[in-house]
Amino acid sequence: MQKAYSNKKIIFTLVFPGLLMFTFAVLAPICLSVYYGFTDFSGLGKFNFIGFKNYQEMMKDKNFWMSLRNSVLLAAGFIVIQHPLAIITAALLDRMGRKAEGFFRCVYFLPNVISVAVIAYLWKFIYNPNFGLLNNIAKLFGFSGKTNWLGTGTAIWSVLIVLIWHGFGWGMLIYYTGIKNIDPVLYEAAAIDGADNKQTFLRITLPLMKPVIEVNVTLAVISALKQMETVYLLTAGGPGNETQFMANYLYKQAFSSFRYGYGNAISVIFVLICILATRLLSKVFPKEA
Amino acid sequence: MKLRKAMAAGIAVATAFSMMPMSAMAEEEPVTIKVFSNNPDRTADQGLVEQTIFDAYMVEHPNVTIDVEALDDEAYKTKFKAYAAGSEMPDLVSVWGQPGFIDEVIDAGILAELNQDDYADYGFISGSTDGFSADGKLYGLPRNTDVIVMYYNAKMFEDNGWEIPATYDDFLTLADTINEAGIIPVAMDGGDKWPLYIYLTDMIQKSEGEGVLQKTLDAISSGDYSDPVFADAANKLREAAERNVFEIGFETTDYGTAQNLFTNGQAAMYYMGSWDMSMATNQDIPDEIRENIRIFNMPVINSDKAASTALTAWNGGGYSVTANAANKEAAIDLLNYMFLPENWTRIAWENGVCMSAQDFSQFATGTETEVQKQLMDMVSASTNVSGSPLGDLGTSEYKTVCEDTVQQLAIGSISTEDFYAGLSALVK
């Protein structure tokens, strides 16, 4: 085996397919995006090289900034609301008995099993101001029940609730798996030393979960930046562009306005932001921790 | 399915004699015509009409196989561009005869020129092929005449003593009365945004009466929307929304939900195009509502200029053959077959699906739904039509900006001035 791994031909044979795949499926499209980002290509016919005009326009495009702000807001929502709740839920699940543990694990993960389209339409009906569940419940408590949840002002918060709720199961499941991998001997030792639940969670669970938290938070931030399907189906970025997210805005520019050049320029910035976010998170979670 | 087969066999027999030379093709080598359509439902509405004709064509031409790929409008437009960027376009494609779609496609040389003389006897309504033409050349055929109407529940009107409004002010007063009764006056699909700019165009048409198309095209090309009629129309849209003429949350209500509000009896009226006349034959809609669906034309705003017979109407969707089609001749033959009046026009009309862009009065049987009869009367009495609505007369970018901002205008998050300033900024 040692001989095989030191044979350069064998190494090349093993690495080459992956490298080829990466080159054509990832690197080449990114390079093409960079190229088209400097053009006014509409997707049809000829196009012109326009230098940095797309990027200059992006700097002044308030809808681009609005979509970036919403993406960052979602990432913050994931970090501040979704993940603390997911860790606590995972820790509580770990302490439950077998039957209850299995039951609640399924319940929390259920939204992730349902298709995004179904989720979006389900919430669209829940939020509907004329016959939606939420307003009907509000009426039972004496409110007017006329709130337009997906209307101007409230739309972004309504969308964030759906996205945080929808992604909760994944985060919780990863944390749950992480907790399950912690050596139970540590908990037994803590119990002998008289540690209560809070101390056990803060002194044992949380520190040992750092690598899992790092991976999970990085995935959450990237998924917040990439968020598209649910928003597209729930509000299509509306009203106006109030619930516009970066990926959705990119799609809209490229495939609705047919501004492929501008869409590609957004995608280049998008890739840069994703790389920057990953680098930033690796600084927040240093390896020696 | 049985209905479709029977219809297909019927039209195959009916056209067999007139198409005798074509039947010789049966002896020829197998041909597969690839069709790319924006009618994904092949068992209802225009998809049914399309498929019925294709089935009939294949019965008559055993050597021909029609391979249909169908997607919803937005997905269709996206894939259309993807096809156009590649080298293998389908042979026969759905198109929209509006500048926002067709101008770029014609400029890119994607569509085949059709022989205008072929259609001399097809009975196309005067001007209906204009949107599919450029520089005097014809690149496609329109499949329907779209008229914007107000659907209303006649029984609900009668029970409550409500009258069809004669003027726009009467319409607003009626909306107030309906609101007081706890019913939604008009179900509006504001989530899709385009019905809002159609409403705006309707306001212009009902104020001006004529010359709306040219006035709008001039404003789009120059970026000058200073003619007061534009600001008035925008203000009227905003006023209607503010006065709760539309349902709460109209800006997030999609097509299906808006229609359901009307067909469930929650809304007294529904603002939509003539393509929804099939509601009157839709068995899924409760009898007491389906049988009482009627229409009226949006009342005039300025009776000095606009007549009550001025319609907001245009010829939107249609079909073209692609310039590099693998089976171009066969595709043109299929297109010509589709638009023989006894095919598209007759089948669409008899099934209450839509009004074609051809003379459909010859197929009137007297057994049409009330909505069809009203539409027929409305179209035959029309003195002027608006042409395509505002958002469909510019580029794709213009359309998306117009959609976003008209929605913001309607909910009051931008002013009329900002709305037109945004559109003016698109002039490059």
XYZ file of C-alpha atoms in Angstrom, chain B residues 48-371:
324
model
C -55.822 21.254 -24.074
C -56.508 23.162 -27.300
C -52.843 22.914 -28.281
C -52.623 19.192 -27.544
C -55.906 18.442 -29.325
C -54.595 20.039 -32.490
C -51.260 18.250 -32.196
C -53.019 14.899 -31.760
C -55.154 15.588 -34.810
C -52.103 16.567 -36.833
C -50.337 13.348 -35.910
C -53.411 11.315 -36.934
C -53.339 13.022 -40.312
C -49.567 12.811 -40.655
C -48.559 9.371 -39.366
C -44.901 10.051 -40.130
C -44.875 13.050 -37.788
C -44.239 12.853 -34.057
C -44.772 16.015 -32.019
C -42.559 16.122 -28.991
C -43.898 18.699 -26.509
C -41.934 20.269 -23.686
C -44.059 22.642 -21.598
C -43.247 24.939 -18.694
C -44.972 27.764 -16.811
C -44.400 31.298 -18.117
C -41.440 32.343 -15.958
C -39.642 28.990 -16.179
C -40.442 28.961 -19.878
C -38.824 32.333 -20.502
C -35.710 31.319 -18.591
C -35.289 28.066 -20.497
C -36.072 29.822 -23.767
C -32.988 31.975 -23.205
C -30.953 28.912 -22.289
C -32.050 27.230 -25.532
C -31.284 30.401 -27.465
C -27.782 30.565 -25.985
C -27.157 26.998 -27.172
C -27.374 25.733 -30.692
C -30.423 23.445 -30.605
C -33.650 25.426 -30.414
C -36.922 23.497 -30.546
C -38.756 23.831 -33.878
C -41.985 25.516 -32.763
C -41.975 27.823 -29.752
C -44.373 29.949 -27.729
C -43.618 33.664 -27.954
C -45.109 36.927 -26.731
C -45.695 39.587 -29.370
C -44.634 42.352 -26.994
C -41.383 44.343 -27.171
C -40.269 43.134 -23.725
C -39.938 39.639 -25.125
C -39.911 39.535 -28.878
C -37.663 42.456 -29.868
C -34.486 40.911 -28.477
C -35.419 37.523 -29.931
C -35.998 38.900 -33.416
C -32.809 41.003 -33.223
C -30.828 37.890 -32.311
C -32.142 36.186 -35.486
C -33.756 33.342 -33.565
C -37.136 33.338 -35.314
C -37.887 32.265 -38.875
C -39.694 34.663 -41.175
C -43.172 33.492 -42.140
C -44.847 34.057 -45.498
C -47.576 36.634 -44.855
C -49.510 35.516 -47.933
C -50.087 32.115 -46.319
C -52.440 33.755 -43.826
C -54.531 35.914 -46.133
C -57.609 33.724 -45.547
C -56.987 32.948 -41.899
C -59.163 35.798 -40.651
C -56.633 37.381 -38.299
C -58.094 40.508 -36.678
C -56.600 43.646 -38.192
C -53.437 44.665 -36.340
C -53.226 41.440 -34.336
C -50.005 40.308 -36.051
C -48.277 43.702 -35.625
C -46.589 42.688 -32.389
C -45.104 39.660 -34.120
C -43.694 41.684 -37.005
C -40.567 43.766 -37.481
C -39.477 45.777 -40.509
C -42.496 44.542 -42.450
C -41.592 40.893 -41.876
C -43.790 38.443 -39.993
C -42.142 36.246 -37.318
C -45.051 34.697 -35.466
C -48.808 34.290 -35.146
C -50.956 35.482 -32.233
C -53.142 32.897 -30.583
C -55.542 35.015 -28.572
C -57.105 38.384 -27.973
C -56.670 39.440 -24.376
C -59.266 41.836 -22.992
C -59.103 43.147 -19.424
C -62.475 42.944 -17.717
C -64.043 43.083 -14.303
C -65.638 39.731 -13.484
C -68.494 40.061 -11.017
C -70.896 37.850 -9.141
C -74.280 38.798 -10.619
C -76.282 37.070 -7.877
C -74.369 38.841 -5.139
C -74.967 42.147 -6.932
C -78.678 41.414 -7.309
C -79.151 40.230 -3.724
C -77.501 43.368 -2.383
C -79.075 45.763 -4.865
C -75.714 46.807 -6.306
C -75.614 48.294 -9.811
C -72.949 47.996 -12.505
C -71.066 51.314 -12.204
C -71.420 53.777 -15.068
C -68.427 55.944 -14.173
C -65.155 55.378 -12.342
C -66.417 57.426 -9.405
C -69.465 55.149 -9.233
C -67.068 52.228 -9.191
C -65.220 53.623 -6.163
C -68.515 54.341 -4.394
C -69.668 50.796 -5.130
C -66.429 49.464 -3.643
C -67.107 51.430 -0.439
C -70.628 49.968 -0.263
C -69.313 46.428 -0.770
C -66.695 46.970 1.925
C -69.422 48.099 4.322
C -71.196 44.801 3.669
C -68.051 42.990 4.869
C -67.189 41.659 1.433
C -63.996 42.224 -0.548
C -64.887 44.508 -3.483
C -62.217 43.390 -5.983
C -59.935 40.362 -5.781
C -56.599 41.559 -7.145
C -53.572 39.429 -7.990
C -51.050 42.018 -6.826
C -48.451 39.415 -5.870
C -47.690 38.780 -9.519
C -47.371 42.542 -9.992
C -48.287 42.669 -13.707
C -52.056 43.006 -13.020
C -51.188 46.271 -11.260
C -49.558 47.838 -14.310
C -52.443 46.560 -16.407
C -54.780 48.435 -14.025
C -52.642 51.519 -14.527
C -52.872 51.165 -18.329
C -56.607 50.620 -17.944
C -56.803 53.953 -16.096
C -54.950 55.663 -18.951
C -57.189 54.028 -21.550
C -60.340 55.039 -19.675
C -59.049 58.613 -19.460
C -57.671 59.049 -22.958
C -59.767 56.674 -25.074
C -57.323 56.532 -27.931
C -53.653 56.879 -28.795
C -52.607 55.196 -25.552
C -50.176 52.767 -27.156
C -48.218 55.447 -29.010
C -48.238 57.775 -26.018
C -46.847 55.003 -23.809
C -44.215 53.924 -26.348
C -43.062 57.545 -26.715
C -42.811 57.947 -22.938
C -40.810 54.729 -22.582
C -38.347 55.618 -25.338
C -37.853 59.217 -24.171
C -38.226 58.662 -20.434
C -40.628 61.584 -20.378
C -43.780 60.752 -18.407
C -44.742 64.374 -17.864
C -48.119 64.011 -19.616
C -50.588 64.425 -16.701
C -52.465 61.290 -17.726
C -49.597 59.123 -16.441
C -49.570 60.747 -13.006
C -53.386 60.636 -12.840
C -53.437 56.936 -13.651
C -50.793 56.179 -11.012
C -52.671 58.234 -8.427
C -55.869 56.362 -9.237
C -54.162 53.013 -8.683
C -52.855 54.222 -5.331
C -56.256 55.662 -4.400
C -57.972 52.354 -5.200
C -55.535 50.455 -2.972
C -55.781 53.027 -0.182
C -59.578 52.933 -0.306
C -59.519 49.123 0.075
C -61.007 48.497 -3.346
C -58.689 45.452 -3.353
C -58.368 42.835 -0.616
C -56.061 43.363 2.380
C -52.630 42.092 1.387
C -53.367 42.261 -2.336
C -49.642 42.848 -2.886
C -48.901 39.323 -1.662
C -51.950 37.602 -3.130
C -51.053 35.345 -6.033
C -53.089 34.483 -9.109
C -54.769 31.344 -7.745
C -55.608 32.912 -4.398
C -57.125 36.013 -6.018
C -59.273 33.847 -8.256
C -60.291 31.706 -5.279
C -61.396 34.770 -3.309
C -63.843 35.471 -6.127
C -64.935 31.911 -6.855
C -65.466 31.214 -3.138
C -67.761 34.218 -2.850
C -65.410 36.203 -0.593
C -64.968 38.898 -3.246
C -67.718 40.495 -5.322
C -65.459 41.268 -8.305
C -62.231 39.972 -9.808
C -59.932 42.024 -12.031
C -58.410 39.834 -14.707
C -58.224 39.144 -18.437
C -60.588 37.366 -20.794
C -58.333 34.288 -20.578
C -60.100 33.491 -17.311
C -63.493 33.156 -19.010
C -63.136 29.398 -18.549
C -64.219 30.004 -14.924
C -67.765 29.964 -16.306
C -67.313 26.335 -17.395
C -65.088 25.184 -14.547
C -66.983 22.442 -12.699
C -64.754 22.864 -9.634
C -66.401 26.231 -8.963
C -69.664 25.999 -6.970
C -72.744 26.163 -9.246
C -74.257 29.245 -7.588
C -71.110 31.219 -8.360
C -70.080 29.669 -11.679
C -73.510 30.277 -13.222
C -73.571 33.873 -12.038
C -70.213 35.028 -13.327
C -70.619 38.077 -15.552
C -68.294 40.818 -16.756
C -68.237 44.541 -17.297
C -65.708 46.879 -18.834
C -63.955 49.184 -16.363
C -66.044 52.414 -16.426
C -64.682 55.525 -18.104
C -62.837 58.191 -16.140
C -63.040 61.039 -18.616
C -66.205 60.702 -20.696
C -65.216 63.697 -22.857
C -62.320 61.725 -24.273
C -62.963 58.033 -23.661
C -65.998 56.079 -24.788
C -67.430 53.261 -22.722
C -66.508 50.997 -25.618
C -62.767 51.696 -25.314
C -61.111 48.453 -24.273
C -57.845 47.629 -22.596
C -56.893 44.784 -24.894
C -53.994 43.383 -26.871
C -52.722 40.299 -28.636
C -50.084 38.805 -26.380
C -49.149 35.147 -26.692
C -48.511 33.275 -29.911
C -46.185 30.911 -31.731
C -43.102 31.164 -33.908
C -40.895 28.760 -35.823
C -37.199 29.021 -35.039
C -34.760 30.096 -37.742
C -32.421 27.134 -37.226
C -35.143 24.571 -36.599
C -34.105 21.043 -37.501
C -37.487 20.564 -39.191
C -38.348 24.080 -40.239
C -40.701 23.244 -43.107
C -42.596 20.677 -41.059
C -42.845 23.138 -38.149
C -44.258 25.867 -40.422
C -46.728 23.332 -41.799
C -47.805 22.478 -38.249
C -48.107 26.169 -37.347
C -50.240 26.824 -40.417
C -52.403 23.829 -39.541
C -52.856 25.042 -35.952
C -54.199 28.369 -37.112
C -56.642 27.141 -39.705
C -59.745 28.887 -38.317
C -61.529 25.565 -37.813
C -58.713 24.465 -35.509
C -57.390 26.921 -32.896
C -60.197 29.484 -33.125
C -63.059 27.005 -33.182
C -61.754 24.652 -30.501
C -60.760 27.493 -28.160
C -64.120 29.199 -28.568
C -66.301 26.089 -28.371
C -64.565 25.041 -25.156
C -64.853 28.493 -23.641
C -61.057 28.682 -23.278
C -60.238 32.020 -24.901
C -60.948 34.350 -27.778
C -58.488 33.796 -30.566
C -56.863 36.583 -32.544
C -58.894 35.460 -35.555
C -62.522 36.041 -36.435
C -64.292 33.742 -33.993
C -67.832 35.056 -34.556
C -68.420 32.461 -37.299
C -68.176 29.754 -34.640
C -70.820 31.257 -32.382
C -73.435 28.595 -31.648
C -75.718 30.423 -29.251
C -74.887 27.909 -26.530
C -71.925 29.883 -25.220
C -71.661 30.902 -21.590
C -72.987 34.327 -20.637
C -69.401 35.513 -20.152
